[in-house]
PDB file of C-alpha atoms and ligand atoms in Angstrom:
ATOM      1  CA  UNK K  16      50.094  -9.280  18.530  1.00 35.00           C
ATOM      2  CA  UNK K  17      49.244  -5.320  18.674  1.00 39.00           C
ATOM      3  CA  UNK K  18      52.582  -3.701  17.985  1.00 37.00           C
ATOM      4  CA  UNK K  19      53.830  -0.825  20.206  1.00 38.00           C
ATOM      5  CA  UNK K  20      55.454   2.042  19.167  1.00 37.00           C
ATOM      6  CA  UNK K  21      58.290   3.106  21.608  1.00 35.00           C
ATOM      7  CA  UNK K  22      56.453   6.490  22.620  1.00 39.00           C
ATOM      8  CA  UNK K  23      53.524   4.317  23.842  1.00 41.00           C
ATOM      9  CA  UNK K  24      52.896   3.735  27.763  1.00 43.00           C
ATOM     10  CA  UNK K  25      51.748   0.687  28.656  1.00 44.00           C
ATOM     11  CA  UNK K  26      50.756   0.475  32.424  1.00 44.00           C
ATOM     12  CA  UNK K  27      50.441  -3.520  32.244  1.00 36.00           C
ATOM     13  CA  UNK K  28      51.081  -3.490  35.736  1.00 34.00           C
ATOM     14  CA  UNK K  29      48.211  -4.192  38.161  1.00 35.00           C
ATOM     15  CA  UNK K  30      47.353  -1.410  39.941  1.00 37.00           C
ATOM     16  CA  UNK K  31      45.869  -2.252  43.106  1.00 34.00           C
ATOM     17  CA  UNK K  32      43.270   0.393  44.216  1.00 33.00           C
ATOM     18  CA  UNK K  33      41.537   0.054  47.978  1.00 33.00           C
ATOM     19  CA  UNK K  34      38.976  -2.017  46.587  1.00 32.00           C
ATOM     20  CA  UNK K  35      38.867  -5.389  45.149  1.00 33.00           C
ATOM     21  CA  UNK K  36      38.855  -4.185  41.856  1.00 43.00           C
ATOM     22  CA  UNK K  37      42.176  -3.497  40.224  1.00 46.00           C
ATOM     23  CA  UNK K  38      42.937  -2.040  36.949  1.00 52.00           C
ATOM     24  CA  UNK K  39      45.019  -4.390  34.060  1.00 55.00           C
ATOM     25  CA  UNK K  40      45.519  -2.833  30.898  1.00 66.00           C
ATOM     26  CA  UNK K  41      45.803   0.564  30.463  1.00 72.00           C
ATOM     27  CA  UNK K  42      47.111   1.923  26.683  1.00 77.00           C
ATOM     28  CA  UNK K  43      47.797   5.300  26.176  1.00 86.00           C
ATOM     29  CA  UNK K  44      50.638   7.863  25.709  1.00 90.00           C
ATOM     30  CA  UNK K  45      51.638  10.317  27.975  1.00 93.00           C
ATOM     31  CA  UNK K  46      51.579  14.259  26.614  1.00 94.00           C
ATOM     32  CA  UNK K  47      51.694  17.578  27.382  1.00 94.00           C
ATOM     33  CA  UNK K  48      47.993  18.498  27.434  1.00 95.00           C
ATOM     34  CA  UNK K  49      46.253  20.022  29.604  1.00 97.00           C
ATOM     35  CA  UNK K  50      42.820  19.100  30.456  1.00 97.00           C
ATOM     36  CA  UNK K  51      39.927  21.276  28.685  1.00 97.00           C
ATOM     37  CA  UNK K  52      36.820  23.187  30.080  1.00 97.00           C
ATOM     38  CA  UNK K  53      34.762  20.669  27.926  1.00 97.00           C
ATOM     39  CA  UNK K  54      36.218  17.203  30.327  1.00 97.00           C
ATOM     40  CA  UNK K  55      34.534  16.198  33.512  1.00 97.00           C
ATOM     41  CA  UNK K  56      35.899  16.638  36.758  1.00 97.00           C
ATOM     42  CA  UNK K  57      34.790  13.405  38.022  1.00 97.00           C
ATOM     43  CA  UNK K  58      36.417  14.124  42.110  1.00 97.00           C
ATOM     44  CA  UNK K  59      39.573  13.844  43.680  1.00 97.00           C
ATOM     45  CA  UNK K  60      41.443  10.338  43.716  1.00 96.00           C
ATOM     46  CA  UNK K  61      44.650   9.794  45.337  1.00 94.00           C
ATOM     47  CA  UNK K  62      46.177   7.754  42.291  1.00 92.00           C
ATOM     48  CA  UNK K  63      46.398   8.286  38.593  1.00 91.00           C
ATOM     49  CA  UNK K  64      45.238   4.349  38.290  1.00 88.00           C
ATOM     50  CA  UNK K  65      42.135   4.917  40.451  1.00 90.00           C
ATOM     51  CA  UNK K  66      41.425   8.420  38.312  1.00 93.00           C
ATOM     52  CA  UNK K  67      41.696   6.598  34.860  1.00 90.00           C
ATOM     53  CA  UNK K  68      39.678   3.272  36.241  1.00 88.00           C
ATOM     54  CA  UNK K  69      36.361   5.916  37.670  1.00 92.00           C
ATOM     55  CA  UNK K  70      37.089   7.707  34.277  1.00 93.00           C
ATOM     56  CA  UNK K  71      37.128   4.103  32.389  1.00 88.00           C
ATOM     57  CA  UNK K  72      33.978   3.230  34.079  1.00 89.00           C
ATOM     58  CA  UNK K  73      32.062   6.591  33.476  1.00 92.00           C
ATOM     59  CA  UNK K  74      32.310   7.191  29.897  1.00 92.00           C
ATOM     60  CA  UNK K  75      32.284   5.068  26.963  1.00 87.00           C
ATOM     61  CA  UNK K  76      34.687   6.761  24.616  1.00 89.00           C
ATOM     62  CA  UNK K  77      37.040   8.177  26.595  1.00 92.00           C
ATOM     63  CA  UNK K  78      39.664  10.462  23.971  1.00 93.00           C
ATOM     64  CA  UNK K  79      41.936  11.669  26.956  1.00 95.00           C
ATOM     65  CA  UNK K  80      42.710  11.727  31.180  1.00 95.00           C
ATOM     66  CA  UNK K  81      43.822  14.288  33.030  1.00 97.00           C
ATOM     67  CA  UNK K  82      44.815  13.164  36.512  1.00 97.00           C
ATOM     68  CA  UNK K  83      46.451  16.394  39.303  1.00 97.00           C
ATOM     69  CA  UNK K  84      49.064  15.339  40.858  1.00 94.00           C
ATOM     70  CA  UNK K  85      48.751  17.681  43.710  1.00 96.00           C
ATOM     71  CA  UNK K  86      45.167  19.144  43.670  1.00 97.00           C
ATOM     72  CA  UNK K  87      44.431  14.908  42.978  1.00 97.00           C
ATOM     73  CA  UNK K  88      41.516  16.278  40.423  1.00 97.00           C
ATOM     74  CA  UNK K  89      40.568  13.771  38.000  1.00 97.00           C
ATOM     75  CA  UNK K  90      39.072  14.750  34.223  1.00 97.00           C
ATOM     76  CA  UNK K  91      37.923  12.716  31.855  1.00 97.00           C
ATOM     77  CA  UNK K  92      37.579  13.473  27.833  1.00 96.00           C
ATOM     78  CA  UNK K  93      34.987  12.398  25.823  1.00 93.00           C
ATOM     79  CA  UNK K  94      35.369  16.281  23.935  1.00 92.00           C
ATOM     80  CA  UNK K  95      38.424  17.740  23.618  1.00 93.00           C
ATOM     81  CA  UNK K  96      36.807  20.838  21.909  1.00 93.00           C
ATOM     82  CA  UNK K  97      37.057  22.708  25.284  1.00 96.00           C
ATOM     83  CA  UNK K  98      40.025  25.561  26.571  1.00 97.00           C
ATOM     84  CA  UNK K  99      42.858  24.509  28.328  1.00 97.00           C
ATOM     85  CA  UNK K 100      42.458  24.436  32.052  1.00 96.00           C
ATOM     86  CA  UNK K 101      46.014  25.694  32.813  1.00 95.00           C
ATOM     87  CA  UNK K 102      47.869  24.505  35.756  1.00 94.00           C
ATOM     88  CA  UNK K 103      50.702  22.762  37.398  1.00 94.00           C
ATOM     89  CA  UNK K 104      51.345  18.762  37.749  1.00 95.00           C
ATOM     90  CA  UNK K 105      48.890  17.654  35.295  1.00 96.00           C
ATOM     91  CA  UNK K 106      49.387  14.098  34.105  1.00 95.00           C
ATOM     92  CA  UNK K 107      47.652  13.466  30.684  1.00 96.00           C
ATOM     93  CA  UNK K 108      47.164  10.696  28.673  1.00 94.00           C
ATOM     94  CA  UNK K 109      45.606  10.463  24.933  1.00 93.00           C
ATOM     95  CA  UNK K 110      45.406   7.167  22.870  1.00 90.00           C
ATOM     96  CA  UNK K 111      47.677   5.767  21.036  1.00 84.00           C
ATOM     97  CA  UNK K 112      48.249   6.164  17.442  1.00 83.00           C
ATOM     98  CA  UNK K 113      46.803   3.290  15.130  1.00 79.00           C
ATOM     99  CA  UNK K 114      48.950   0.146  14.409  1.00 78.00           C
ATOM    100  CA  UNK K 115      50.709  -0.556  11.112  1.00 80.00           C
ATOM    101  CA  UNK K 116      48.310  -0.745   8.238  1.00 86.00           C
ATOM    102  CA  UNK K 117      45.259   0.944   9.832  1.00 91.00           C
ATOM    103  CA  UNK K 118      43.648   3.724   7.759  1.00 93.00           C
ATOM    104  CA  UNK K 119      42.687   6.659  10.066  1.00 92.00           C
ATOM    105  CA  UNK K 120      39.016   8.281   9.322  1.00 94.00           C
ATOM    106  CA  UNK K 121      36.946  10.891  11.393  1.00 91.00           C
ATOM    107  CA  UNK K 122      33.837   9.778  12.073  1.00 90.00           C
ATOM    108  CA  UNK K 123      31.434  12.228  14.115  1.00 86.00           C
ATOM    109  CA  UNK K 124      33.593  13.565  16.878  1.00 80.00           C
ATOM    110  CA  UNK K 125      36.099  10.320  16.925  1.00 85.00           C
ATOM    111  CA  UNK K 126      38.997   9.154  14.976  1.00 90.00           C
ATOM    112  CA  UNK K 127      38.377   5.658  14.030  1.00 93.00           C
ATOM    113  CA  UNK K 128      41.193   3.158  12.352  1.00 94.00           C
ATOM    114  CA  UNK K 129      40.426   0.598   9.748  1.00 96.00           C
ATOM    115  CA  UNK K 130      42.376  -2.144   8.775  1.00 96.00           C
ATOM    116  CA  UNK K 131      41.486  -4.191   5.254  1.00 97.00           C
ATOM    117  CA  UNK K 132      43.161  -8.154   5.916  1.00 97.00           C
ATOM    118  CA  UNK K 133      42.991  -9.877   2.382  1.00 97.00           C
ATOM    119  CA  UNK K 134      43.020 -12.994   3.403  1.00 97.00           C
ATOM    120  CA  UNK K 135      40.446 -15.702   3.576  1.00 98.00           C
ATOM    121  CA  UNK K 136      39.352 -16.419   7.113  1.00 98.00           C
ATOM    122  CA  UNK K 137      35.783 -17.886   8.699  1.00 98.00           C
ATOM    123  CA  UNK K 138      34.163 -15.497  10.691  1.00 98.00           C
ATOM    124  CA  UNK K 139      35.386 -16.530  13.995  1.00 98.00           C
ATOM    125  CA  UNK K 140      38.945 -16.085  12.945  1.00 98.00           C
ATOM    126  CA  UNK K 141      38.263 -12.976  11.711  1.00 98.00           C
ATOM    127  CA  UNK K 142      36.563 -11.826  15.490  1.00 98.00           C
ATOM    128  CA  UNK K 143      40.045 -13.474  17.002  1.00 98.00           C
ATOM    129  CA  UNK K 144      42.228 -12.208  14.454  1.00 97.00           C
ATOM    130  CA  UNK K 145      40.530  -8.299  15.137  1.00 95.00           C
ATOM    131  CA  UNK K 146      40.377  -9.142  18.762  1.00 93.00           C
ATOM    132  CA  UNK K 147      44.078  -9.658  18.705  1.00 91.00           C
ATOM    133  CA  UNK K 148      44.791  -5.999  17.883  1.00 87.00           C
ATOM    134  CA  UNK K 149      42.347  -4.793  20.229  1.00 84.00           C
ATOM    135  CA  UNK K 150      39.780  -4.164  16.944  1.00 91.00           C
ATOM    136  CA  UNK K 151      36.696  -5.492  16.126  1.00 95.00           C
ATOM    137  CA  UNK K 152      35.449  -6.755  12.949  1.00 98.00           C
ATOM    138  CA  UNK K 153      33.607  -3.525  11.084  1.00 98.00           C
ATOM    139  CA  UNK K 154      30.202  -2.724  12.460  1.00 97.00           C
ATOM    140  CA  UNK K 155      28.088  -0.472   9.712  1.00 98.00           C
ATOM    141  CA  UNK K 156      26.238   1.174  12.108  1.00 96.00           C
ATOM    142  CA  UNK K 157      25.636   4.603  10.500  1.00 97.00           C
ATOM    143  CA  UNK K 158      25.372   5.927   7.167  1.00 97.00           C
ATOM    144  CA  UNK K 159      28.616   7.667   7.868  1.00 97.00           C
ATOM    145  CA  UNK K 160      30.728   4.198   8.502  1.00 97.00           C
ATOM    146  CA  UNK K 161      28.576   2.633   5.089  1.00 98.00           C
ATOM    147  CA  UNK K 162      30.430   5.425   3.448  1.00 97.00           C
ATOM    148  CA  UNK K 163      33.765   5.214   5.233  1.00 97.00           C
ATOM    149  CA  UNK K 164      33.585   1.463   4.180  1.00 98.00           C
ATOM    150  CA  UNK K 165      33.052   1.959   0.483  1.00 98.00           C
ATOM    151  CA  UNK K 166      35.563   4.639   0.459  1.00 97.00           C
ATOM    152  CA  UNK K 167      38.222   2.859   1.938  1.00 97.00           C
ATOM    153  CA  UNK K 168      37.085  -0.842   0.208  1.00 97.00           C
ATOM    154  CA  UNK K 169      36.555   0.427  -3.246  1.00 97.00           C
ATOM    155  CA  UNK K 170      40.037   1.209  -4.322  1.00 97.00           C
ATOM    156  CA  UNK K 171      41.323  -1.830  -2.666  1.00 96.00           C
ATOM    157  CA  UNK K 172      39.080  -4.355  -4.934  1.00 96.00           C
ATOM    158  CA  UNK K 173      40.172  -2.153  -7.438  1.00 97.00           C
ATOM    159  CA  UNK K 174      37.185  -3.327 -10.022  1.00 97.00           C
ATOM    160  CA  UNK K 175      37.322  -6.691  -9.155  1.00 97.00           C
ATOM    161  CA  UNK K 176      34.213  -8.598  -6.602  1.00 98.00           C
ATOM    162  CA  UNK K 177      35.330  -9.030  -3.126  1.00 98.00           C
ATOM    163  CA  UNK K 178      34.015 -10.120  -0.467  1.00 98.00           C
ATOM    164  CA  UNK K 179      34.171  -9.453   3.475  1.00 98.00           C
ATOM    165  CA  UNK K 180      32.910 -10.552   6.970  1.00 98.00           C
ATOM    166  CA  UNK K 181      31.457  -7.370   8.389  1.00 98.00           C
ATOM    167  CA  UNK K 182      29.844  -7.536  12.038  1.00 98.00           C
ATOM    168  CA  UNK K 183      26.708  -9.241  12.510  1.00 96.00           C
ATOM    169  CA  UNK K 184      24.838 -11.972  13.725  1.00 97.00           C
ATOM    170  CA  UNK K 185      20.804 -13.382  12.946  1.00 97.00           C
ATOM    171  CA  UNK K 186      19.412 -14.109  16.157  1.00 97.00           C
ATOM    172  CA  UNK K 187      15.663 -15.427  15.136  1.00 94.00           C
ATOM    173  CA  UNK K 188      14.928 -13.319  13.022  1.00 93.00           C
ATOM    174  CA  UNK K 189      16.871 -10.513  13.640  1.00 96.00           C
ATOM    175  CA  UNK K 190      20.719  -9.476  12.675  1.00 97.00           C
ATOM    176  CA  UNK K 191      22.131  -8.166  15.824  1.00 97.00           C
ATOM    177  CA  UNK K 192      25.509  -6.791  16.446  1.00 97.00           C
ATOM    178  CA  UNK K 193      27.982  -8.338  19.102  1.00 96.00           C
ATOM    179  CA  UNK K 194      27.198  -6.171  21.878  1.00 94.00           C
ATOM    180  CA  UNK K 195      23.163  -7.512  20.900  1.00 96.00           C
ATOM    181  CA  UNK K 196      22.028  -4.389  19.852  1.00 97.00           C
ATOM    182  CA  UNK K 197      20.264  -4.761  16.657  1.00 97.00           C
ATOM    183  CA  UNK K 198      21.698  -3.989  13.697  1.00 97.00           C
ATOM    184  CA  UNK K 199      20.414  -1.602  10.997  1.00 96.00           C
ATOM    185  CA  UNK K 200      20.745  -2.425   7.111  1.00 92.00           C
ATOM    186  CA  UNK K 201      22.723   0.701   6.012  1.00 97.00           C
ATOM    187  CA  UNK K 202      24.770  -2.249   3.950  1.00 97.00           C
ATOM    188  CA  UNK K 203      21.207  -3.408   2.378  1.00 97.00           C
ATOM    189  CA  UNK K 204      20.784  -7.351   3.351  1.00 97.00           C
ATOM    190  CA  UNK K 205      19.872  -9.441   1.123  1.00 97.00           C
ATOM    191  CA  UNK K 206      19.373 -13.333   2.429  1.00 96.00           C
ATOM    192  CA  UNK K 207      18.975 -16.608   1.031  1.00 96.00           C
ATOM    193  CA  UNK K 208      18.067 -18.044   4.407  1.00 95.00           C
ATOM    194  CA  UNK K 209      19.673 -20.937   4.957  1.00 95.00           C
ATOM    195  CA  UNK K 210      19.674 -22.074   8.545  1.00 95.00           C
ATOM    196  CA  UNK K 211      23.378 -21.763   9.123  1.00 97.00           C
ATOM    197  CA  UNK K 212      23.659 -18.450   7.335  1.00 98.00           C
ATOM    198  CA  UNK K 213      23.756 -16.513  10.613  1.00 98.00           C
ATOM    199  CA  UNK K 214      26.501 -14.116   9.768  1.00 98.00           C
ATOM    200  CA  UNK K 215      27.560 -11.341   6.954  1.00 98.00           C
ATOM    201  CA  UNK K 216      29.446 -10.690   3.971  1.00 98.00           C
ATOM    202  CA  UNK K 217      29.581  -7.311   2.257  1.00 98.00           C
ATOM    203  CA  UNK K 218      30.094  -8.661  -1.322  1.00 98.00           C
ATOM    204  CA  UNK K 219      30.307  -5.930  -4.080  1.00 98.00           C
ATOM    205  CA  UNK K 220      32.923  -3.796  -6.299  1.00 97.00           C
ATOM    206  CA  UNK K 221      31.651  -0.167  -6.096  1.00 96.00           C
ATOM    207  CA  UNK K 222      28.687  -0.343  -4.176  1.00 97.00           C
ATOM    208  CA  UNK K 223      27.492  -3.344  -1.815  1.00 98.00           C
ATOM    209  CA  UNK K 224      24.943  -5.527  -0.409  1.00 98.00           C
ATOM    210  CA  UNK K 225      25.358  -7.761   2.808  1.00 98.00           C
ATOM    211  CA  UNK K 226      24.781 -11.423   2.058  1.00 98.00           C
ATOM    212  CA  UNK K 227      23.959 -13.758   4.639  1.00 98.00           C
ATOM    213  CA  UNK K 228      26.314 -16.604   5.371  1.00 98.00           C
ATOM    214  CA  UNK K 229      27.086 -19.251   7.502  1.00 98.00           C
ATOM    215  CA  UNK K 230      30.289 -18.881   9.341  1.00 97.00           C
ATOM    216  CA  UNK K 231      32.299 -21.424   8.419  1.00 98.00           C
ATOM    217  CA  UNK K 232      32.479 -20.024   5.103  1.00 98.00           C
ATOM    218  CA  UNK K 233      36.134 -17.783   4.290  1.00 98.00           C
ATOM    219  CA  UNK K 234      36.202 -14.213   2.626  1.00 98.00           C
ATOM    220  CA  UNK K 235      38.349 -11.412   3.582  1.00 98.00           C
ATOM    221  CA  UNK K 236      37.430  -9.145   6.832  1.00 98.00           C
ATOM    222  CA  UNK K 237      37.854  -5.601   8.063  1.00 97.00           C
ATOM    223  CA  UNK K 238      39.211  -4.274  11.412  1.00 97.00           C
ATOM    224  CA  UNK K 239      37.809  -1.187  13.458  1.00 96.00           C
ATOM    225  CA  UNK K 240      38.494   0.727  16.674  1.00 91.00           C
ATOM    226  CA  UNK K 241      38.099   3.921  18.051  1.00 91.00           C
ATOM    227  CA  UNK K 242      40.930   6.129  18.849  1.00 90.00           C
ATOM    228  CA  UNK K 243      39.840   6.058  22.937  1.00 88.00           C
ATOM    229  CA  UNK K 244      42.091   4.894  25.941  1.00 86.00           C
ATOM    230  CA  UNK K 245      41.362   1.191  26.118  1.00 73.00           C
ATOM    231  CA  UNK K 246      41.293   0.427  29.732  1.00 70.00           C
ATOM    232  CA  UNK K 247      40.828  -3.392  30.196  1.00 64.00           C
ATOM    233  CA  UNK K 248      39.943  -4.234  33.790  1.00 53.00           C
TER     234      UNK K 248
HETATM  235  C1  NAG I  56      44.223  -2.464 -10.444  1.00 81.13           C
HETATM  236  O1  NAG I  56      43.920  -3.314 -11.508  1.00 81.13           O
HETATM  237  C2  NAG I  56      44.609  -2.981 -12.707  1.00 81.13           C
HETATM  238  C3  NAG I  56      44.051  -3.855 -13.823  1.00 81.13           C
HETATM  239  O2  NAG I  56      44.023  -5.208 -13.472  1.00 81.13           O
HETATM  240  C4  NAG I  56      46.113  -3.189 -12.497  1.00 81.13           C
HETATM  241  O3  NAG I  56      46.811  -2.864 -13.667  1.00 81.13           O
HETATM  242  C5  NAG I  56      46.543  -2.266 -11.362  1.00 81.13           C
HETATM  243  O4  NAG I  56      47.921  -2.499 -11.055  1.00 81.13           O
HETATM  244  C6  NAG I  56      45.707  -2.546 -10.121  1.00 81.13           C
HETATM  245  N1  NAG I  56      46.024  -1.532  -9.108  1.00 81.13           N
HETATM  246  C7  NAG I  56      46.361  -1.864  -7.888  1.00 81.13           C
HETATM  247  C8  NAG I  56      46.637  -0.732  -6.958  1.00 81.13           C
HETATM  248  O5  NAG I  56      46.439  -3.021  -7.495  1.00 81.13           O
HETATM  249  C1  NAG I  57      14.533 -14.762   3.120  1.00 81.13           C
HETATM  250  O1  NAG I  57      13.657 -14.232   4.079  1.00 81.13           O
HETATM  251  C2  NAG I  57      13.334 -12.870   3.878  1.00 81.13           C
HETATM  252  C3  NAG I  57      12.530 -12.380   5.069  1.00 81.13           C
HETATM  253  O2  NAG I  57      11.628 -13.338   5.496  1.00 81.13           O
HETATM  254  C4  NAG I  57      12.602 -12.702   2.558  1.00 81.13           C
HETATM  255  O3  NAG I  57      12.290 -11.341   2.327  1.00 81.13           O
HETATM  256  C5  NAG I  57      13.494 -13.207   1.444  1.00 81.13           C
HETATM  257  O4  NAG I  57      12.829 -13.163   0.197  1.00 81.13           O
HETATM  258  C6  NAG I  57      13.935 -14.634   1.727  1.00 81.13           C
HETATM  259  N1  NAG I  57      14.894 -15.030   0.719  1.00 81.13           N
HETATM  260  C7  NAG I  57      14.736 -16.106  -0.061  1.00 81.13           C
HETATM  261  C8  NAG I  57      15.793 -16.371  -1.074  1.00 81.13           C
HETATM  262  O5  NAG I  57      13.782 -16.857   0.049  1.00 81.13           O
END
């Protein structure tokens, strides 16, 4: 289970809204902030669940939500860069901080937490085991995370070969991430093509190649997420 620090807010109640939608999970933290020139004022909504659900909804990376508690304006963040929009009865939320053992790394204009799990798992434990703390195994879908990857996996093999899952799937002929977007080789892939060899292993010491594999297979695995307000619904 995702562990909760005590400064955390978890709205895990259900929020009814005046639709038949209704909002389940919401994780973020409660601050100070106020909302910056750079959010969008998405409109007025009556309740802070109803602002954060429209906000959930709009943008994909949401970094922070402003909701007025008497003008009712709703903002949402997916830039922070902006200046404060000062005012009265602003309610603001930002993500939480990562869980034990994640690594924190900026990656364009997000924070994104890794966490390295050394032990040997097939790949769909790995997916559950990330799933579990709201993470997904490691998607190398930039240069940028390639390099974020070897920096943070190097010093861990520490000059011996490892080996582990990273996100991917071969769909035909094609590797394809979960979402089934396809999947660029910034981790070169290198494939022996065995019919059940549908998934990936980075498999290196100081610089690494992808490896094709079938999933029933057990190496070590890496968990990602974005710092953004996870709003399950
Ligand atoms: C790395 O490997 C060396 C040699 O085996 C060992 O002495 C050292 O303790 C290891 N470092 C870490 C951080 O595990
Ligand atoms: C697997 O297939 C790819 C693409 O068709 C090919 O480039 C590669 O050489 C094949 N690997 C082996 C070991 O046959």
């Amino acid at each position: 289970m995702f562990k909760i620090s005590y400064s955390v807010v978890v709205l895990a109640t259900t929020i009814l809204c005046s639709t038949e939608t209704y909002l389940k999970m919401f994780y973020g933290e409660r601050t100070n902030d106020y909302p910056k020139s750079s959010c969008l004022d998405i409109g007025k909504f009556q309740s802070t669940g109803r602002c954060l659900q429209v906000c959930g909804n709009t943008l994909d990376m949401l970094i922070m939500i402003s909701h007025n508690m008497e003008t009712r304006t709703c903002m949402c963040c997916d830039d922070i860069t902006g200046s404060d929009i000062i005012g009265s009865n602003w309610k603001t939320y930002i993500p939480p901080p990562c869980g034990d053992h994640f690594a924190t790394y900026d990656l364009f204009s997000f924070q994104m937490y890794l966490k390295y799990v050394g032990v040997d798992v097939d790949y769909p434990s790995a997916v559950a085991n990330c799933e579990a703390e709201r993470s997904s195994v490691i998607r190398i879908d930039s240069q940028e995370k390639f390099d974020i990857f070897k920096d943070y996996v190097v010093p861990i093999a520490n000059n011996t070969l490892t080996q582990v899952w990273v996100q991917g799937e071969k769909v035909g002929q094609e590797w394809q991430f979960h979402d089934g977007s396809p999947m660029p080789d910034f981790c070169p892939i290198s494939m022996s093509n065995g019919s059940t060899e549908i998934r990936l292993r980075a498999y290196g010491i100081t610089s690494f190649t992808c490896y094709d594999a079938p999933e029933t297979s057990t190496y070590h695995y890496l968990c990602e997420h974005y710092r953004v307000l996870a709003i399950s619904i």
